[in-house]
Amino acid sequence: MNLNLTLAFQVLFFVIFVWFSKRFVWTPIIGALNERKTRIADGLAAAEQGQAAEQEGRKKAEEVIDEAKQQASEIINKAEKYGSELVEQAKQNAREEEGKILTAARAEIDTEINRARESLRQQVGELAVAGARQILRKEVDASAHAQLLDDLAAKL
Amino acid sequence: MAASENITSSEFIRHHLTNLTFGQHPDGSWGIAHSAAEAGQMGLMAVHLDSLFWSFLLGALFLWMFRSVAVKVTAGIPGGLQNFCEWLCEFVDENVRGSFTSKNDLVAPMALTLFCWIFLMNLMDLIPVELIPRLLQLFGVHYQKIVPTTDPNITFGLALSVFGLIIYYSLRVKGALGFAAELTMHPFEAKNPLLKILFMPINFFLEFVSLVSKPISHSLRLFGNMYAGEMIFILISLMYGTSIVLTLFGGVLQFIWAVFHILVITLQAFIFMVLAIVYMDMAHQHH
């Protein structure tokens, strides 16, 4: 219970310890704590920024997708229209071609008929002359009866 | 073992309350006191080797532990010990922020040092009172008080150091005149200059008493709590070796008191720290 020089030594220890504590313990540890605080704050801010950017990006992407969809539907519409036009055109062409082919075929048929008729006419004359020769048992002068024969052939 | 045949209970208690004192013997030679009476005769120029040894060792232990963290401190992910030290630093920092309104970089490290140091010194109280003195007795050291805070020299040393800082910062922040005004212009105030002068001695008396009572109450609070706790441990240890029933009862009592004491030692360290912060805050206040 005696107060003595111990007290002075304790004061000395206190001074040394507090000085050491301030210089070599408190300053670095609190420095690290503060640095971490700023780091965390920076990280949070960056995260917030990232989130905002992400949202913006998503919005933009949605816009792009919408536009693309619209364009796609436009393209599809156009293609459909073009396709139906093509089909229409093809039908038209086919119809025209058909008409042409038909008329050509008809014309050919007509000429064939005429040719056949022509040859038939000739043959009819010859047949008639030959027939008459048989009937008359004599030569018939074809040229003498040419008028008659021609009339006959025209009747055919 | 306590109340053995050759020493009485009061001798046992006195033995446990005597520091290992180094000083000048009445015959002029220097050495270690061999009895409490001899230690008392050494007067002011004596030194309590045990108190100073444990005080220095525990303070150094605290600083070594925190320094080992501070050397490789990282702002990244902290390791286990760094986490613990950071937790303590933040705890102290919060208390300083809460109670200390001015700006002074010394207050927080001082508070941390006081808290950890006093806590460790108080913690020595939980070591069974007989253990270390008995061990040292084998090596010829006859007196040993291992709880430095049960030595008023230690608590007064700490409180007076804080008091010195209070006076220093009071003078630095308020100036000599401001500090003098603080001591003489309150609590009785007057507009009349004559009355003012009349009040001065009364004010000074009141303020001086309250100023001087700061270090006294500061140190005696810690000392009284720890001394009383230590005394109860010593009294409990008196029961050992008397009879089996009393020894067992003593063991139970010691356990209960030790558990309760964990609260006391932490609380006393905390109170000492908070009061130091508050006193420092008052020293920085302008009126």
Short mmCIF file of C-alpha atoms in Angstrom, two decimals:
data_model
loop_
_atom_site.label_atom_id
_atom_site.label_comp_id
_atom_site.label_asym_id
_atom_site.label_seq_id
_atom_site.Cartn_x
_atom_site.Cartn_y
_atom_site.Cartn_z
CA MET A 1 0.00 0.00 0.00
CA ASN A 2 3.03 2.28 -0.13
CA LEU A 3 3.16 4.98 -2.75
CA ASN A 4 6.70 5.22 -4.06
CA LEU A 5 8.92 5.35 -7.11
CA THR A 6 6.88 2.57 -8.72
CA LEU A 7 4.39 5.28 -9.68
CA ALA A 8 7.01 7.21 -11.63
CA PHE A 9 8.03 4.08 -13.52
CA GLN A 10 4.41 3.35 -14.32
CA VAL A 11 4.04 6.87 -15.74
CA LEU A 12 7.14 6.24 -17.82
CA PHE A 13 5.70 2.95 -19.09
CA PHE A 14 2.45 4.72 -19.91
CA VAL A 15 4.22 7.36 -21.95
CA ILE A 16 6.28 4.79 -23.86
CA PHE A 17 3.34 2.45 -24.46
CA VAL A 18 0.93 5.16 -25.61
CA TRP A 19 3.56 6.63 -27.90
CA PHE A 20 4.32 3.20 -29.37
CA SER A 21 0.65 2.38 -29.64
CA LYS A 22 -0.12 5.60 -31.50
CA ARG A 23 2.85 5.44 -33.83
CA PHE A 24 3.15 1.72 -34.62
CA VAL A 25 -0.23 0.17 -33.81
CA TRP A 26 -3.13 2.58 -34.14
CA THR A 27 -2.04 4.45 -37.24
CA PRO A 28 -1.46 1.40 -39.49
CA ILE A 29 -4.52 -0.52 -38.29
CA ILE A 30 -6.91 2.43 -38.59
CA GLY A 31 -5.28 3.27 -41.92
CA ALA A 32 -6.11 -0.21 -43.18
CA LEU A 33 -9.65 0.08 -41.83
CA ASN A 34 -10.17 3.39 -43.58
CA GLU A 35 -8.67 2.05 -46.79
CA ARG A 36 -11.03 -0.90 -46.66
CA LYS A 37 -13.91 1.47 -46.04
CA THR A 38 -13.10 3.45 -49.18
CA ARG A 39 -12.56 0.24 -51.12
CA ILE A 40 -15.95 -1.07 -50.08
CA ALA A 41 -17.58 2.25 -50.92
CA ASP A 42 -15.87 2.22 -54.32
CA GLY A 43 -16.93 -1.36 -54.88
CA LEU A 44 -20.52 -0.56 -53.99
CA ALA A 45 -20.54 2.45 -56.28
CA ALA A 46 -19.05 0.36 -59.09
CA ALA A 47 -21.66 -2.32 -58.51
CA GLU A 48 -24.41 0.27 -58.66
CA GLN A 49 -22.95 1.67 -61.85
CA GLY A 50 -22.68 -1.81 -63.29
CA GLN A 51 -26.28 -2.48 -62.42
CA ALA A 52 -27.40 0.74 -64.08
CA ALA A 53 -25.32 -0.08 -67.17
CA GLU A 54 -26.75 -3.57 -67.22
CA GLN A 55 -30.29 -2.21 -67.06
CA GLU A 56 -29.55 0.27 -69.80
CA GLY A 57 -28.00 -2.47 -71.89
CA ARG A 58 -31.02 -4.65 -71.36
CA LYS A 59 -33.30 -1.81 -72.40
CA LYS A 60 -31.21 -1.20 -75.48
CA ALA A 61 -31.16 -4.89 -76.31
CA GLU A 62 -34.92 -4.99 -76.00
CA GLU A 63 -35.21 -2.03 -78.35
CA VAL A 64 -32.90 -3.72 -80.83
CA ILE A 65 -34.86 -6.94 -80.59
CA ASP A 66 -38.15 -5.09 -81.10
CA GLU A 67 -36.77 -3.33 -84.13
CA ALA A 68 -35.43 -6.58 -85.49
CA LYS A 69 -38.79 -8.22 -84.96
CA GLN A 70 -40.53 -5.39 -86.76
CA GLN A 71 -38.08 -5.56 -89.61
CA ALA A 72 -38.41 -9.29 -89.79
CA SER A 73 -42.18 -9.09 -89.99
CA GLU A 74 -41.88 -6.41 -92.63
CA ILE A 75 -39.49 -8.57 -94.60
CA ILE A 76 -41.80 -11.55 -94.23
CA ASN A 77 -44.76 -9.46 -95.37
CA LYS A 78 -42.84 -8.21 -98.36
CA ALA A 79 -41.65 -11.69 -99.20
CA GLU A 80 -45.17 -13.02 -98.96
CA LYS A 81 -46.43 -10.25 -101.15
CA TYR A 82 -43.63 -10.79 -103.63
CA GLY A 83 -44.24 -14.51 -103.57
CA SER A 84 -47.93 -14.11 -104.30
CA GLU A 85 -47.06 -11.63 -107.00
CA LEU A 86 -44.66 -14.13 -108.47
CA VAL A 87 -47.30 -16.81 -108.35
CA GLU A 88 -49.79 -14.42 -109.94
CA GLN A 89 -47.29 -13.52 -112.62
CA ALA A 90 -46.49 -17.16 -113.23
CA LYS A 91 -50.17 -17.93 -113.51
CA GLN A 92 -50.59 -15.05 -115.94
CA ASN A 93 -47.61 -16.20 -117.95
CA ALA A 94 -48.86 -19.74 -117.96
CA ARG A 95 -52.25 -18.58 -119.13
CA GLU A 96 -50.74 -16.50 -121.93
CA GLU A 97 -48.45 -19.34 -122.96
CA GLU A 98 -51.39 -21.67 -122.90
CA GLY A 99 -53.34 -19.33 -125.20
CA LYS A 100 -50.41 -19.04 -127.55
CA ILE A 101 -49.85 -22.76 -127.69
CA LEU A 102 -53.54 -23.30 -128.24
CA THR A 103 -53.79 -20.84 -131.14
CA ALA A 104 -50.60 -22.25 -132.65
CA ALA A 105 -51.98 -25.74 -132.35
CA ARG A 106 -55.27 -24.66 -133.84
CA ALA A 107 -53.52 -22.95 -136.73
CA GLU A 108 -51.46 -26.05 -137.33
CA ILE A 109 -54.53 -28.21 -137.18
CA ASP A 110 -56.23 -25.92 -139.71
CA THR A 111 -53.32 -26.07 -142.12
CA GLU A 112 -53.15 -29.83 -141.67
CA ILE A 113 -56.86 -30.01 -142.43
CA ASN A 114 -56.47 -27.81 -145.51
CA ARG A 115 -53.52 -29.83 -146.75
CA ALA A 116 -55.41 -33.01 -146.22
CA ARG A 117 -58.37 -31.51 -147.93
CA GLU A 118 -56.18 -30.42 -150.82
CA SER A 119 -54.61 -33.81 -151.26
CA LEU A 120 -58.02 -35.36 -150.86
CA ARG A 121 -59.32 -33.13 -153.62
CA GLN A 122 -56.59 -34.22 -155.97
CA GLN A 123 -57.07 -37.80 -155.10
CA VAL A 124 -60.85 -37.47 -155.55
CA GLY A 125 -60.31 -36.18 -159.08
CA GLU A 126 -57.99 -39.01 -159.92
CA LEU A 127 -60.30 -41.50 -158.27
CA ALA A 128 -63.24 -40.16 -160.20
CA VAL A 129 -61.34 -40.33 -163.49
CA ALA A 130 -60.14 -43.81 -162.70
CA GLY A 131 -63.67 -44.79 -161.70
CA ALA A 132 -65.12 -43.38 -164.88
CA ARG A 133 -62.46 -45.16 -166.96
CA GLN A 134 -63.48 -48.37 -165.37
CA ILE A 135 -67.10 -47.62 -166.05
CA LEU A 136 -66.59 -46.58 -169.63
CA ARG A 137 -63.87 -49.07 -170.28
CA LYS A 138 -62.16 -46.52 -172.25
CA GLU A 139 -59.74 -43.78 -171.88
CA VAL A 140 -61.28 -40.67 -170.63
CA ASP A 141 -59.52 -37.56 -171.48
CA ALA A 142 -58.98 -35.94 -168.20
CA SER A 143 -58.15 -32.68 -169.66
CA ALA A 144 -61.40 -32.71 -171.63
CA HIS A 145 -63.34 -33.12 -168.49
CA ALA A 146 -61.22 -31.00 -166.39
CA GLN A 147 -64.06 -28.60 -165.87
CA LEU A 148 -66.26 -31.29 -164.56
CA LEU A 149 -63.63 -32.70 -162.31
CA ASP A 150 -62.79 -29.44 -160.78
CA ASP A 151 -66.43 -28.85 -160.02
CA LEU A 152 -66.55 -32.19 -158.31
CA ALA A 153 -63.48 -31.54 -156.29
CA ALA A 154 -64.84 -28.20 -155.19
CA LYS A 155 -67.90 -29.87 -153.92
CA LEU A 156 -65.88 -32.02 -151.59
CA MET B 1 -1.92 -25.00 2.98
CA ALA B 2 -2.88 -21.50 3.97
CA ALA B 3 -3.71 -21.87 7.60
CA SER B 4 -0.90 -24.23 8.28
CA GLU B 5 0.61 -24.46 11.75
CA ASN B 6 3.38 -21.92 11.40
CA ILE B 7 1.49 -18.94 9.92
CA THR B 8 -1.82 -17.45 10.96
CA SER B 9 -4.53 -16.28 8.63
CA SER B 10 -3.66 -12.64 9.07
CA GLU B 11 -0.01 -13.36 8.35
CA PHE B 12 -1.08 -15.24 5.21
CA ILE B 13 -3.21 -12.33 4.06
CA ARG B 14 -0.53 -9.79 4.83
CA HIS B 15 1.99 -11.91 2.98
CA HIS B 16 -0.19 -11.88 -0.09
CA LEU B 17 -0.66 -8.14 0.10
CA THR B 18 3.04 -7.35 0.22
CA ASN B 19 4.85 -6.37 -2.94
CA LEU B 20 8.29 -7.53 -3.90
CA THR B 21 9.96 -4.26 -2.92
CA PHE B 22 13.41 -3.11 -3.90
CA GLY B 23 14.87 -0.14 -2.07
CA GLN B 24 17.32 1.19 0.47
CA HIS B 25 17.47 -0.59 3.81
CA PRO B 26 17.69 1.57 6.95
CA ASP B 27 21.35 0.60 7.26
CA GLY B 28 22.04 2.23 3.88
CA SER B 29 22.43 -0.86 1.70
CA TRP B 30 20.18 -1.46 -1.30
CA GLY B 31 18.23 -4.66 -1.67
CA ILE B 32 14.93 -6.48 -1.55
CA ALA B 33 12.74 -6.07 1.52
CA HIS B 34 12.29 -9.25 3.54
CA SER B 35 9.09 -8.23 5.30
CA ALA B 36 6.16 -5.89 4.94
CA ALA B 37 7.55 -3.68 7.69
CA GLU B 38 10.92 -3.48 5.98
CA ALA B 39 9.22 -2.57 2.71
CA GLY B 40 7.32 0.20 4.48
CA GLN B 41 10.53 1.64 5.90
CA MET B 42 12.03 2.01 2.43
CA GLY B 43 9.84 5.04 1.82
CA LEU B 44 9.48 6.91 -1.42
CA MET B 45 12.61 5.67 -3.14
CA ALA B 46 11.46 2.05 -3.23
CA VAL B 47 10.24 0.18 -6.29
CA HIS B 48 7.70 -2.62 -6.48
CA LEU B 49 9.51 -5.02 -8.77
CA ASP B 50 6.56 -7.39 -9.16
CA SER B 51 4.02 -4.71 -10.09
CA LEU B 52 6.38 -3.10 -12.57
CA PHE B 53 7.44 -6.44 -14.06
CA TRP B 54 3.90 -7.64 -14.66
CA SER B 55 2.72 -4.22 -15.76
CA PHE B 56 5.51 -3.94 -18.31
CA LEU B 57 5.19 -7.55 -19.44
CA LEU B 58 1.43 -7.26 -20.02
CA GLY B 59 1.68 -3.88 -21.72
CA ALA B 60 4.42 -5.26 -23.94
CA LEU B 61 2.32 -8.35 -24.65
CA PHE B 62 -0.55 -6.15 -25.80
CA LEU B 63 1.73 -4.03 -27.97
CA TRP B 64 3.53 -7.05 -29.39
CA MET B 65 0.26 -8.68 -30.37
CA PHE B 66 -1.12 -5.56 -32.01
CA ARG B 67 2.22 -4.73 -33.60
CA SER B 68 2.44 -8.18 -35.16
CA VAL B 69 -0.90 -7.42 -36.78
CA ALA B 70 -0.01 -3.84 -37.72
CA VAL B 71 3.18 -4.98 -39.51
CA LYS B 72 1.29 -7.04 -42.06
CA VAL B 73 -2.04 -5.30 -41.89
CA THR B 74 -4.06 -5.52 -45.06
CA ALA B 75 -7.08 -3.63 -46.32
CA GLY B 76 -8.13 -6.84 -48.04
CA ILE B 77 -9.56 -9.86 -46.26
CA PRO B 78 -8.25 -9.82 -42.67
CA GLY B 79 -6.94 -12.91 -40.92
CA GLY B 80 -8.15 -14.12 -37.53
CA LEU B 81 -5.85 -12.07 -35.30
CA GLN B 82 -6.18 -8.98 -37.47
CA ASN B 83 -9.94 -9.35 -37.27
CA PHE B 84 -9.74 -9.43 -33.49
CA CYS B 85 -7.45 -6.40 -33.30
CA GLU B 86 -9.59 -4.50 -35.78
CA TRP B 87 -12.65 -5.32 -33.73
CA LEU B 88 -10.99 -3.89 -30.61
CA CYS B 89 -9.76 -0.83 -32.49
CA GLU B 90 -13.22 -0.18 -33.87
CA PHE B 91 -14.77 -0.68 -30.46
CA VAL B 92 -12.41 1.91 -28.98
CA ASP B 93 -12.83 4.19 -31.97
CA GLU B 94 -16.61 4.12 -31.56
CA ASN B 95 -16.30 5.03 -27.89
CA VAL B 96 -13.94 7.87 -28.71
CA ARG B 97 -16.26 9.15 -31.42
CA GLY B 98 -19.18 8.96 -28.99
CA SER B 99 -17.54 10.81 -26.11
CA PHE B 100 -14.76 12.90 -27.60
CA THR B 101 -15.99 15.79 -29.70
CA SER B 102 -12.75 17.57 -30.55
CA LYS B 103 -9.97 16.49 -32.85
CA ASN B 104 -6.95 14.86 -31.24
CA ASP B 105 -5.19 11.83 -32.73
CA LEU B 106 -3.70 10.86 -29.39
CA VAL B 107 -6.96 10.09 -27.59
CA ALA B 108 -7.96 6.94 -29.48
CA PRO B 109 -4.58 5.13 -29.23
CA MET B 110 -4.37 6.20 -25.60
CA ALA B 111 -7.82 4.74 -24.96
CA LEU B 112 -6.92 1.51 -26.76
CA THR B 113 -3.71 1.18 -24.76
CA LEU B 114 -5.48 1.86 -21.48
CA PHE B 115 -8.28 -0.59 -22.17
CA CYS B 116 -6.15 -3.50 -23.32
CA TRP B 117 -3.38 -2.92 -20.82
CA ILE B 118 -5.69 -2.60 -17.82
CA PHE B 119 -7.77 -5.53 -19.00
CA LEU B 120 -4.68 -7.75 -19.16
CA MET B 121 -3.47 -6.53 -15.77
CA ASN B 122 -6.90 -7.21 -14.27
CA LEU B 123 -6.98 -10.60 -15.97
CA MET B 124 -4.06 -11.69 -13.77
CA ASP B 125 -6.59 -11.72 -10.95
CA LEU B 126 -8.16 -14.88 -12.41
CA ILE B 127 -4.95 -16.87 -11.97
CA PRO B 128 -5.26 -18.70 -8.62
CA VAL B 129 -3.62 -16.44 -6.00
CA GLU B 130 -1.31 -19.14 -4.69
CA LEU B 131 0.00 -20.43 -8.00
CA ILE B 132 2.68 -18.02 -9.14
CA PRO B 133 3.86 -16.88 -5.66
CA ARG B 134 4.31 -20.54 -4.68
CA LEU B 135 6.26 -21.29 -7.85
CA LEU B 136 8.48 -18.26 -7.35
CA GLN B 137 9.03 -19.19 -3.72
CA LEU B 138 10.85 -22.26 -5.01
CA PHE B 139 13.31 -19.89 -6.64
CA GLY B 140 13.75 -17.82 -3.49
CA VAL B 141 11.34 -14.99 -4.35
CA HIS B 142 9.29 -14.55 -1.22
CA TYR B 143 6.82 -11.85 -2.15
CA GLN B 144 4.81 -11.64 -5.31
CA LYS B 145 1.67 -9.72 -6.22
CA ILE B 146 0.86 -10.64 -9.79
CA VAL B 147 -2.09 -8.27 -10.29
CA PRO B 148 -0.53 -4.85 -10.96
CA THR B 149 -3.87 -3.05 -10.69
CA THR B 150 -4.13 -4.02 -7.02
CA ASP B 151 -1.09 -1.80 -6.48
CA PRO B 152 -2.15 1.84 -6.06
CA ASN B 153 1.16 2.92 -7.59
CA ILE B 154 0.07 1.42 -10.88
CA THR B 155 -3.45 2.84 -10.91
CA PHE B 156 -2.26 6.26 -9.70
CA GLY B 157 0.48 6.12 -12.29
CA LEU B 158 -2.06 5.64 -15.04
CA ALA B 159 -4.53 8.19 -13.65
CA LEU B 160 -1.83 10.80 -13.11
CA SER B 161 -0.56 10.25 -16.66
CA VAL B 162 -4.06 10.92 -17.94
CA PHE B 163 -4.28 13.89 -15.56
CA GLY B 164 -1.02 15.24 -16.98
CA LEU B 165 -2.52 15.02 -20.46
CA ILE B 166 -5.67 16.79 -19.19
CA ILE B 167 -3.60 19.70 -17.83
CA TYR B 168 -1.42 19.80 -20.96
CA TYR B 169 -4.33 19.91 -23.39
CA SER B 170 -6.34 22.29 -21.19
CA LEU B 171 -3.45 24.73 -21.33
CA ARG B 172 -2.85 24.16 -25.02
CA VAL B 173 -6.46 24.46 -26.13
CA LYS B 174 -7.67 27.19 -23.79
CA GLY B 175 -4.41 28.92 -23.03
CA ALA B 176 -3.21 29.67 -19.51
CA LEU B 177 -5.73 32.47 -19.10
CA GLY B 178 -8.60 30.42 -20.45
CA PHE B 179 -7.76 27.57 -18.15
CA ALA B 180 -7.48 29.96 -15.20
CA ALA B 181 -10.82 31.46 -16.15
CA GLU B 182 -12.37 28.04 -16.27
CA LEU B 183 -11.13 27.38 -12.76
CA THR B 184 -12.29 30.72 -11.31
CA MET B 185 -15.39 31.88 -13.26
CA HIS B 186 -17.59 28.88 -12.54
CA PRO B 187 -19.89 27.73 -11.10
CA PHE B 188 -20.81 31.14 -9.54
CA GLU B 189 -21.09 33.79 -12.22
CA ALA B 190 -21.70 37.50 -11.91
CA LYS B 191 -21.87 40.53 -14.17
CA ASN B 192 -20.57 42.86 -11.49
CA PRO B 193 -16.72 42.95 -11.57
CA LEU B 194 -16.52 43.27 -7.79
CA LEU B 195 -18.75 40.27 -7.28
CA LYS B 196 -16.71 38.43 -9.88
CA ILE B 197 -13.54 38.95 -7.90
CA LEU B 198 -15.37 38.02 -4.74
CA PHE B 199 -16.53 34.75 -6.26
CA MET B 200 -13.09 33.86 -7.56
CA PRO B 201 -11.69 32.13 -4.46
CA ILE B 202 -14.92 30.20 -3.92
CA ASN B 203 -15.05 29.14 -7.54
CA PHE B 204 -11.41 28.22 -7.53
CA PHE B 205 -11.84 26.11 -4.43
CA LEU B 206 -14.78 24.21 -5.94
CA GLU B 207 -13.21 23.77 -9.35
CA PHE B 208 -9.85 22.82 -7.92
CA VAL B 209 -11.39 20.14 -5.77
CA SER B 210 -13.31 18.75 -8.72
CA LEU B 211 -10.16 18.88 -10.87
CA VAL B 212 -8.00 17.11 -8.30
CA SER B 213 -10.70 14.57 -7.55
CA LYS B 214 -10.53 13.40 -11.16
CA PRO B 215 -7.26 11.45 -10.98
CA ILE B 216 -8.02 10.31 -7.43
CA SER B 217 -11.44 8.86 -8.21
CA HIS B 218 -10.14 7.60 -11.54
CA SER B 219 -7.37 5.55 -9.96
CA LEU B 220 -9.09 4.60 -6.71
CA ARG B 221 -12.10 3.19 -8.55
CA LEU B 222 -9.91 0.73 -10.42
CA PHE B 223 -7.68 0.05 -7.45
CA GLY B 224 -10.57 -0.45 -5.04
CA ASN B 225 -12.40 -2.87 -7.29
CA MET B 226 -9.35 -4.94 -8.04
CA TYR B 227 -8.05 -4.85 -4.48
CA ALA B 228 -11.40 -6.00 -3.12
CA GLY B 229 -11.62 -8.76 -5.72
CA GLU B 230 -8.11 -9.90 -4.94
CA MET B 231 -8.90 -9.84 -1.22
CA ILE B 232 -11.88 -12.12 -1.71
CA PHE B 233 -9.75 -14.55 -3.69
CA ILE B 234 -7.23 -14.54 -0.85
CA LEU B 235 -9.96 -15.10 1.73
CA ILE B 236 -11.38 -17.97 -0.32
CA SER B 237 -7.94 -19.53 -0.59
CA LEU B 238 -7.76 -19.50 3.22
CA MET B 239 -10.28 -22.36 3.16
CA TYR B 240 -7.99 -24.66 1.23
CA GLY B 241 -6.31 -27.36 3.26
CA THR B 242 -8.45 -26.97 6.35
CA SER B 243 -10.93 -29.79 5.70
CA ILE B 244 -12.26 -31.60 2.64
CA VAL B 245 -15.68 -29.96 2.90
CA LEU B 246 -14.26 -26.47 3.27
CA THR B 247 -11.76 -27.05 0.47
CA LEU B 248 -14.52 -28.15 -1.91
CA PHE B 249 -16.71 -25.26 -0.79
CA GLY B 250 -13.79 -22.92 -1.37
CA GLY B 251 -13.31 -24.35 -4.84
CA VAL B 252 -16.95 -23.71 -5.72
CA LEU B 253 -16.76 -20.19 -4.26
CA GLN B 254 -13.59 -19.43 -6.17
CA PHE B 255 -15.18 -20.58 -9.41
CA ILE B 256 -18.30 -18.45 -8.84
CA TRP B 257 -16.28 -15.40 -7.86
CA ALA B 258 -13.93 -15.86 -10.84
CA VAL B 259 -16.86 -16.01 -13.25
CA PHE B 260 -18.34 -12.89 -11.71
CA HIS B 261 -14.92 -11.28 -11.75
CA ILE B 262 -14.63 -11.67 -15.51
CA LEU B 263 -17.37 -9.08 -15.70
CA VAL B 264 -15.69 -6.85 -13.14
CA ILE B 265 -12.26 -6.80 -14.76
CA THR B 266 -13.68 -6.02 -18.19
CA LEU B 267 -16.02 -3.40 -16.81
CA GLN B 268 -13.29 -1.70 -14.79
CA ALA B 269 -10.96 -1.58 -17.80
CA PHE B 270 -13.79 -0.16 -19.87
CA ILE B 271 -14.75 2.42 -17.23
CA PHE B 272 -11.15 3.57 -16.89
CA MET B 273 -10.91 4.01 -20.65
CA VAL B 274 -14.23 5.85 -20.97
CA LEU B 275 -13.39 8.20 -18.08
CA ALA B 276 -10.02 8.97 -19.66
CA ILE B 277 -11.80 9.83 -22.92
CA VAL B 278 -14.38 11.98 -21.13
CA TYR B 279 -11.73 13.83 -19.15
CA MET B 280 -9.80 14.48 -22.34
CA ASP B 281 -12.97 15.76 -23.95
CA MET B 282 -13.54 18.15 -21.03
CA ALA B 283 -9.98 19.36 -21.40
CA HIS B 284 -10.70 20.27 -25.02
CA GLN B 285 -14.01 22.05 -24.29
CA HIS B 286 -14.26 25.80 -24.55
CA HIS B 287 -16.63 27.59 -22.24
#
